[in-house]
Amino acid sequence: MCGIVGYVGPDEALPILIEGLRRLEYRGYDSAGVAVVDGGLSVVKRAGKLAELEGALAEQGGVAGRVGMGHTRWATHGGPTDRNAHPHLDCTGRVAIIHNGIIENFQALKTRLIKDGHAFGSDTDTEVVAHLVEEELPLHDSLAGAVRATVRQLTGAYALVVASADDPGGIVGVKLSSPLIVGLGDGENMLASDIPAVLQRTRTFVPVAESQVVEVRADGVTITDLDGNAAAFQPLEVEWDLAAAEKSGYDDFMLKEIYEQPSAIADALRGRLDPDGRLVLDEVRMPEGKIEDVDKVYVVACGTAFHAGLVAKYAIEHWTRLPVEIDISSEFRYRDPVLDSNTLTLGISQSGETIDTLEAVRHARHQQSHVIAISNTVGSSITREADGVLYTHAGPEICVAATKTFATQMVSLHLLALYLAQVKGTMFPHEIASYVDLLRALPEQVERALELDEQITELAVRYRDARDFLFIGRHTGYPAALEGALKLKEISYIHAEGYPAGELKHGPIALVEDGVPVVAVATECHVYPKMLSNIQEVKARGAEVIAVATEGDREIEGLADHVLFVPRTHELMSPVVVTVPLQLLAYRIAKLRGCNVDQPRNLAKSVTVE
């Protein structure tokens, strides 16, 4: 995943581009670069974080111009070096390209271009696009026309932005699978990968649809399909402002976003009931008659979203009695799942641009399944390709590691499960109302769980140098354990694994020896006695147990070495509260180890290439 930002307007482009890149650095931080149209094209790019680019620009006194584009890279083809940083130029130095995604047929194109006399200066797949545009420009009356002709030669999933010194009044963007939006301003317009990059100038945006080409000039925006036919578009308004994407006094975005979870959950729940107390999910846009016919549910997701989907599986099956299958998105279509018009597929993606989940959703629709997207991003690809959508309303999440979006995904999926039960009549209205009341109690319960931070900081000091962690849980404690392990490994680089506690004796218990920390999710539930037995198993083999347990539980204190007490919560909803101390534990350990919690190594916020 890479970050793209472009500007055309009356002001100097460079400060706007740098500020936009700063807000996109979570999307890639191997290298960064800018291209500004200034009679010709001035390109400056550097390996490393954005500060390296800013230093290089300061040394040469910046670059002047009112049209430009910038890029922050997460390396795919070619290492993170100066020469592989974007933008990339053609042979003449008058065409510049920035790119997010992958050009699958680049090698064949590169071989042909070299044979025809083109010289390459990088190891990337991106550079072939610059040389193709170079060839097409003399054959067309506009840069947009040359770009459309170029795109017809490409195979892959990508977003491109192109600038040319021969068309100094604008830039051209293309979307095929990777995200791209237009920011609409007053006498100025922008292109970007994500909304935070344009919020410095506007809150009005247009999501570029699949296979569209957008021409951006100061006085307007034109969007066409790949054949040049004009496409209508509907501007949208961002509900949150730039301040929501700032750290607000916290040391890191991750800590800020952990502490934002009570308000994010409240926002996810807001406006979901009609005056009669019935759940209303207008954006789902699926006729109730179709819901009544659903006889099976599939859930497709990746990473943290997959863990939210596991929680949803328990809730949907319990409340609706519908069978639920859950798949890692990247595996879904390759196992040839059996879907039809009576199946419902839920695609979960915070960004709405996760390529594996997008492809899974497309496969489900091709098989006639109804699709509902659960996403945090208005107008994202998955929301446009689904039959309906449930927005999580978490606000911007800048940290690569998901926290508040995980909480709001779980809460939104609980709402959807209850809505399915309401439509299918598997629960009485008063039962649904009682569960909605339990959901409404979650913000206050999460607030109380955050009060464990000081105790968790002390635990982090003790376990900061651990080599391995095991996380165990049963029922909904299992996905909570998976998420706790994922958070620890991705931001602290400690090896951590999550397991269903009952699986310990089938292999993982061989890893337990004196001093190995085992985090046990042991909150009140119908399998609690079995969980206590599993804790005893690891204690007998020398483990140091950190238990997350329900307030008032005295029995657990005699078994665990350390106990983190959280408020009593219904077992189907408990992961929303339980994961808070697990997030804090990962955060505090990572900080003590000197890790960059907002931008963990090798990771990007969303995965937009397969």
PDB file of C-alpha atoms in Angstrom, residues 35-43 89-90 93-96 163-165:
ATOM      1  CA  ALA A  35       6.906  16.148  -8.575  1.00  0.00           C
ATOM      2  CA  VAL A  36       5.965  19.789  -9.200  1.00  0.00           C
ATOM      3  CA  VAL A  37       5.148  21.301 -12.597  1.00  0.00           C
ATOM      4  CA  ASP A  38       7.268  24.448 -12.923  1.00  0.00           C
ATOM      5  CA  GLY A  39       7.715  24.916 -16.655  1.00  0.00           C
ATOM      6  CA  GLY A  40       9.254  21.488 -16.656  1.00  0.00           C
ATOM      7  CA  LEU A  41       9.020  18.867 -13.927  1.00  0.00           C
ATOM      8  CA  SER A  42      10.975  19.148 -10.701  1.00  0.00           C
ATOM      9  CA  VAL A  43      11.244  15.795  -8.927  1.00  0.00           C
ATOM     10  CA  LEU A  89       9.956   9.757 -15.035  1.00  0.00           C
ATOM     11  CA  ASP A  90       9.924   8.857 -18.712  1.00  0.00           C
ATOM     12  CA  GLY A  93      11.835  13.848 -18.050  1.00  0.00           C
ATOM     13  CA  ARG A  94       8.521  15.479 -18.951  1.00  0.00           C
ATOM     14  CA  VAL A  95       6.130  12.758 -17.694  1.00  0.00           C
ATOM     15  CA  ALA A  96       5.939  11.738 -14.014  1.00  0.00           C
ATOM     16  CA  ALA A 163       1.628  14.767 -14.442  1.00  0.00           C
ATOM     17  CA  SER A 164       3.165  16.147 -17.633  1.00  0.00           C
ATOM     18  CA  ALA A 165       5.164  19.289 -18.328  1.00  0.00           C
TER      19      ALA A 165
END
